CSV table of C-alpha atoms in Angstrom, one decimal:
chain,number,residue,atom,x,y,z
A,193,UNK,CA,-20.5,0.1,-18.1
A,194,UNK,CA,-20.5,-1.4,-14.5
A,195,UNK,CA,-23.6,-1.7,-13.0
A,196,UNK,CA,-24.2,-3.2,-9.6
A,197,UNK,CA,-28.2,-3.1,-8.6
A,198,UNK,CA,-28.8,-4.5,-4.8
A,199,UNK,CA,-32.4,-5.4,-3.8
A,200,UNK,CA,-34.0,-7.6,-1.2
A,201,UNK,CA,-34.2,-4.9,2.0
A,202,UNK,CA,-36.8,-3.7,3.6
A,203,UNK,CA,-38.2,-3.8,7.3
A,204,UNK,CA,-38.0,-7.4,9.2
A,205,UNK,CA,-38.1,-7.8,13.1
A,206,UNK,CA,-35.1,-8.9,15.2
A,207,UNK,CA,-34.6,-12.7,15.0
A,208,UNK,CA,-36.0,-12.5,11.4
A,209,UNK,CA,-34.4,-13.3,8.2
A,210,UNK,CA,-33.7,-11.4,5.0
A,211,UNK,CA,-31.8,-11.9,1.7
A,212,UNK,CA,-30.1,-9.5,-0.3
A,213,UNK,CA,-29.4,-9.7,-4.1
A,214,UNK,CA,-26.8,-8.0,-5.9
A,215,UNK,CA,-27.0,-8.3,-10.0
A,216,UNK,CA,-23.7,-7.3,-11.4
A,217,UNK,CA,-23.4,-6.0,-15.2
A,218,UNK,CA,-21.0,-4.6,-17.7
A,219,UNK,CA,-17.7,-6.7,-16.5
A,220,UNK,CA,-16.8,-10.4,-16.3
A,221,UNK,CA,-18.6,-11.4,-13.0
A,222,UNK,CA,-16.8,-14.2,-12.1
A,223,UNK,CA,-13.6,-12.8,-12.4
A,224,UNK,CA,-13.7,-10.8,-9.4
A,225,UNK,CA,-13.9,-11.1,-5.7
A,226,UNK,CA,-17.2,-9.4,-4.3
A,227,UNK,CA,-17.7,-7.5,-1.2
A,228,UNK,CA,-20.7,-6.4,1.4
A,229,UNK,CA,-20.4,-3.2,3.2
A,230,UNK,CA,-23.0,-1.4,5.3
A,231,UNK,CA,-23.5,1.8,7.0
A,232,UNK,CA,-25.5,2.6,9.8
A,233,UNK,CA,-27.2,5.8,9.8
A,234,UNK,CA,-24.8,8.9,11.0
A,235,UNK,CA,-22.0,6.3,11.3
A,236,UNK,CA,-18.9,5.0,9.3
A,237,UNK,CA,-18.7,2.5,6.5
A,238,UNK,CA,-18.2,-1.2,8.0
A,239,UNK,CA,-17.1,-4.2,5.8
A,240,UNK,CA,-19.5,-7.2,6.0
A,241,UNK,CA,-17.9,-9.9,4.0
A,242,UNK,CA,-16.2,-11.0,0.9
A,243,UNK,CA,-16.4,-13.9,-1.2
A,244,UNK,CA,-13.6,-14.5,-4.0
A,245,UNK,CA,-14.0,-14.9,-7.6
A,246,UNK,CA,-15.0,-18.5,-7.4
A,247,UNK,CA,-17.1,-18.2,-4.0
A,248,UNK,CA,-14.2,-20.2,-2.7
A,249,UNK,CA,-13.0,-18.3,0.1
A,250,UNK,CA,-15.7,-16.1,2.2
A,251,UNK,CA,-14.9,-14.2,5.1
A,252,UNK,CA,-17.0,-12.0,7.4
A,253,UNK,CA,-16.6,-9.3,10.3
A,254,UNK,CA,-16.8,-10.9,13.9
A,255,UNK,CA,-20.4,-9.4,14.4
A,256,UNK,CA,-21.8,-11.2,11.5
A,257,UNK,CA,-20.3,-14.4,11.7
A,258,UNK,CA,-22.6,-17.6,12.0
A,259,UNK,CA,-25.4,-15.4,11.3
A,260,UNK,CA,-24.5,-14.0,7.7
A,261,UNK,CA,-23.8,-15.9,4.6
A,262,UNK,CA,-22.2,-14.4,1.4
A,263,UNK,CA,-22.6,-16.8,-2.0
A,264,UNK,CA,-22.7,-15.7,-5.6
A,265,UNK,CA,-24.2,-17.2,-8.6
A,266,UNK,CA,-21.8,-16.5,-11.4
A,267,UNK,CA,-24.3,-18.4,-14.1
A,268,UNK,CA,-26.5,-15.2,-13.1
A,269,UNK,CA,-24.1,-12.6,-12.3
A,270,UNK,CA,-25.5,-12.2,-8.6
A,271,UNK,CA,-23.9,-11.8,-5.4
A,272,UNK,CA,-26.1,-12.8,-2.2
A,273,UNK,CA,-26.0,-12.0,1.4
A,274,UNK,CA,-28.1,-14.4,3.7
A,275,UNK,CA,-28.8,-12.5,6.5
A,276,UNK,CA,-30.4,-14.6,9.6
A,277,UNK,CA,-31.2,-13.9,13.3
A,278,UNK,CA,-31.1,-9.9,12.6
A,279,UNK,CA,-30.5,-7.6,15.3
A,280,UNK,CA,-31.5,-3.9,15.6
A,281,UNK,CA,-27.8,-3.1,15.0
A,282,UNK,CA,-27.9,-4.9,11.7
A,283,UNK,CA,-30.1,-1.6,10.7
A,284,UNK,CA,-28.0,0.4,7.9
A,285,UNK,CA,-27.6,0.7,4.1
A,286,UNK,CA,-26.1,-2.3,2.7
A,287,UNK,CA,-24.1,-1.8,-0.4
A,288,UNK,CA,-22.2,-4.7,-2.6
A,289,UNK,CA,-18.9,-3.7,-4.3
A,290,UNK,CA,-16.7,-4.7,-6.8
A,291,UNK,CA,-12.8,-5.5,-6.4
A,292,UNK,CA,-10.5,-3.2,-8.4
A,293,UNK,CA,-8.3,-6.0,-9.5
A,294,UNK,CA,-9.4,-9.3,-11.2
A,295,UNK,CA,-8.1,-12.7,-9.5
A,296,UNK,CA,-7.1,-13.0,-6.4
A,297,UNK,CA,-8.4,-11.3,-3.1
A,298,UNK,CA,-5.2,-9.8,-2.1
A,299,UNK,CA,-5.3,-6.2,-1.1
A,300,UNK,CA,-8.9,-5.4,-2.0
A,301,UNK,CA,-10.1,-1.9,-2.8
A,302,UNK,CA,-13.4,-1.5,-4.3
A,303,UNK,CA,-13.7,0.8,-7.6
A,304,UNK,CA,-17.7,0.3,-8.3
A,305,UNK,CA,-20.6,0.4,-5.7
A,306,UNK,CA,-24.3,-0.3,-6.2
A,307,UNK,CA,-26.5,2.4,-4.8
A,308,UNK,CA,-27.3,0.6,-1.6
A,309,UNK,CA,-30.3,-0.9,-0.1
A,310,UNK,CA,-31.9,-0.1,3.1
A,311,UNK,CA,-32.0,-3.0,6.0
A,312,UNK,CA,-34.2,-2.0,8.8
A,313,UNK,CA,-34.4,-4.4,11.9
A,314,UNK,CA,-37.2,-3.2,14.4
A,315,UNK,CA,-40.1,-4.5,16.4
B,1298,UNK,CA,-8.4,-6.9,15.2
B,1299,UNK,CA,-6.6,-4.0,13.0
B,1300,UNK,CA,-8.1,-0.6,13.7
B,1301,UNK,CA,-7.7,2.7,11.5
B,1302,UNK,CA,-7.9,6.2,13.1
B,1303,UNK,CA,-9.0,9.3,11.3
B,1304,UNK,CA,-9.7,12.7,12.7
B,1305,UNK,CA,-13.6,12.9,12.9
B,1306,UNK,CA,-13.4,16.4,10.8
B,1307,UNK,CA,-11.8,19.3,9.6
B,1308,UNK,CA,-12.4,22.3,7.5
B,1309,UNK,CA,-10.8,23.8,4.5
B,1310,UNK,CA,-11.0,27.4,2.9
B,1311,UNK,CA,-11.4,27.3,-1.3
B,1312,UNK,CA,-8.6,26.9,-3.3
B,1313,UNK,CA,-6.0,25.5,-0.1
B,1314,UNK,CA,-5.0,22.1,0.4
B,1315,UNK,CA,-6.8,19.6,2.6
B,1316,UNK,CA,-4.7,16.9,4.3
B,1317,UNK,CA,-6.2,14.0,5.8
B,1318,UNK,CA,-4.7,11.3,7.8
B,1319,UNK,CA,-5.3,7.8,8.3
B,1320,UNK,CA,-3.1,5.8,11.5
B,1321,UNK,CA,-2.4,2.3,11.7
B,1322,UNK,CA,0.3,-0.2,13.0
B,1323,UNK,CA,2.5,-0.4,10.3
B,1324,UNK,CA,0.3,0.9,7.9
B,1325,UNK,CA,2.9,1.9,5.2
B,1326,UNK,CA,3.4,-2.1,4.9
B,1327,UNK,CA,0.2,-2.7,3.8
B,1328,UNK,CA,-1.5,-0.8,0.7
B,1329,UNK,CA,-4.3,2.1,2.0
B,1330,UNK,CA,-7.1,3.1,-0.2
B,1331,UNK,CA,-9.5,6.3,0.3
B,1332,UNK,CA,-13.4,6.7,-0.5
B,1333,UNK,CA,-15.2,9.8,-0.7
B,1334,UNK,CA,-18.9,9.7,0.2
B,1335,UNK,CA,-21.1,12.3,-0.2
B,1336,UNK,CA,-24.6,12.6,2.0
B,1337,UNK,CA,-27.3,10.3,-0.1
B,1338,UNK,CA,-24.7,8.5,-2.4
B,1339,UNK,CA,-22.6,5.8,-3.2
B,1340,UNK,CA,-18.9,5.7,-2.0
B,1341,UNK,CA,-16.3,6.9,-4.5
B,1342,UNK,CA,-12.9,5.0,-4.7
B,1343,UNK,CA,-10.3,8.2,-5.2
B,1344,UNK,CA,-7.3,6.6,-4.4
B,1345,UNK,CA,-5.9,3.3,-4.1
B,1346,UNK,CA,-2.4,1.3,-3.7
B,1347,UNK,CA,-1.6,4.4,-1.6
B,1348,UNK,CA,-1.4,6.8,-4.2
B,1349,UNK,CA,-2.9,5.8,-7.8
B,1350,UNK,CA,-5.9,7.5,-8.9
B,1351,UNK,CA,-8.8,5.5,-10.6
B,1352,UNK,CA,-9.9,6.9,-14.1
B,1353,UNK,CA,-11.9,10.3,-13.8
B,1354,UNK,CA,-10.4,11.3,-10.2
B,1355,UNK,CA,-9.0,14.8,-10.9
B,1356,UNK,CA,-5.6,15.0,-10.4
B,1357,UNK,CA,-6.0,17.5,-7.2
B,1358,UNK,CA,-6.3,14.3,-5.1
B,1359,UNK,CA,-3.2,12.5,-4.3
B,1360,UNK,CA,-1.7,9.8,-1.5
B,1361,UNK,CA,0.9,8.7,0.2
B,1362,UNK,CA,1.9,6.0,2.8
B,1363,UNK,CA,4.7,5.4,5.2
B,1364,UNK,CA,5.6,4.2,8.7
B,1365,UNK,CA,1.9,4.5,10.5
B,1366,UNK,CA,0.4,7.3,8.5
B,1367,UNK,CA,-1.8,6.8,5.1
B,1368,UNK,CA,-2.4,10.7,3.6
B,1369,UNK,CA,-5.0,11.9,1.3
B,1370,UNK,CA,-4.2,15.3,-0.1
B,1371,UNK,CA,-6.8,17.1,-2.0
B,1372,UNK,CA,-4.7,20.3,-3.4
B,1373,UNK,CA,-7.0,23.5,-5.0
B,1374,UNK,CA,-9.9,22.0,-2.7
B,1375,UNK,CA,-13.3,22.9,-4.3
B,1376,UNK,CA,-16.6,23.1,-2.8
B,1377,UNK,CA,-17.8,19.9,-4.5
B,1378,UNK,CA,-15.0,18.1,-2.6
B,1379,UNK,CA,-17.3,18.4,0.6
B,1380,UNK,CA,-17.7,14.7,1.4
B,1381,UNK,CA,-16.4,12.2,4.2
B,1382,UNK,CA,-13.6,10.8,3.7
B,1383,UNK,CA,-12.7,7.1,4.7
B,1384,UNK,CA,-9.8,5.1,4.6
B,1385,UNK,CA,-9.4,1.4,3.9
B,1386,UNK,CA,-6.6,-1.5,4.3
B,1387,UNK,CA,-7.0,-5.2,4.3
B,1388,UNK,CA,-5.9,-7.0,7.4
B,1389,UNK,CA,-4.3,-10.4,7.5
B,1390,UNK,CA,-2.9,-10.7,10.9
B,1391,UNK,CA,-5.7,-12.7,12.8
B,1392,UNK,CA,-8.0,-13.5,9.8
B,1393,UNK,CA,-8.6,-12.0,6.6
B,1394,UNK,CA,-10.6,-8.9,6.8
B,1395,UNK,CA,-11.1,-5.7,5.4
B,1396,UNK,CA,-10.5,-2.4,7.6
B,1397,UNK,CA,-12.2,1.1,7.2
B,1398,UNK,CA,-11.1,4.1,9.2
B,1399,UNK,CA,-13.9,6.0,11.4
B,1400,UNK,CA,-14.0,8.6,8.3
B,1401,UNK,CA,-13.3,12.3,8.1
B,1402,UNK,CA,-15.7,15.1,7.6
B,1403,UNK,CA,-14.5,17.7,5.1
B,1404,UNK,CA,-15.8,21.0,5.4
B,1405,UNK,CA,-14.8,23.7,2.5
B,1406,UNK,CA,-15.5,27.1,3.5
């Protein structure tokens, strides 16, 4: 059974940093691209970042470029999101999601999602 | 950047057909996926590659994509289908990115 379990969320002041983790199990982690998606309260889904199966090829939405870094440790089956210079508008539930197709990064869609972790940026 | 547009909300009576649309420039030239999001729950993939259903998704969910519009159709809508629905596509026109529509709130009443 595929499971994705996020951790590391919480309350942080504006300008602060946080690292989210997503522990994966039930599939061959290093074969799949992985993605972070967030949803602010009362808002829609927003793509944040995707990293390829081998860790090469990482992409970000414009609003987090230069502040967030996605990484993965395939030996630990874990995906990370390093978030720096956090802003109020980064407050959201963050989900990690698995790409449906193994291998490349073409035409992504996401067949498994974690339960989500809340990040609150506030003074 | 690439934008996907959805109507904010719609309602349907139980047993009727719900048609949720998603529009974008030449959307039919790329694959569309659809996600169901219920309050307090994680998104669920209901349609991928325009019209394919993942294992476990009921047959009443179907999809199509042509021209500038992708469509999610729920036939014989049930109360349990009340949720927000988001379309999603991949864009590489300027930079590699994933795009979600703004979501459609489906009310079954």
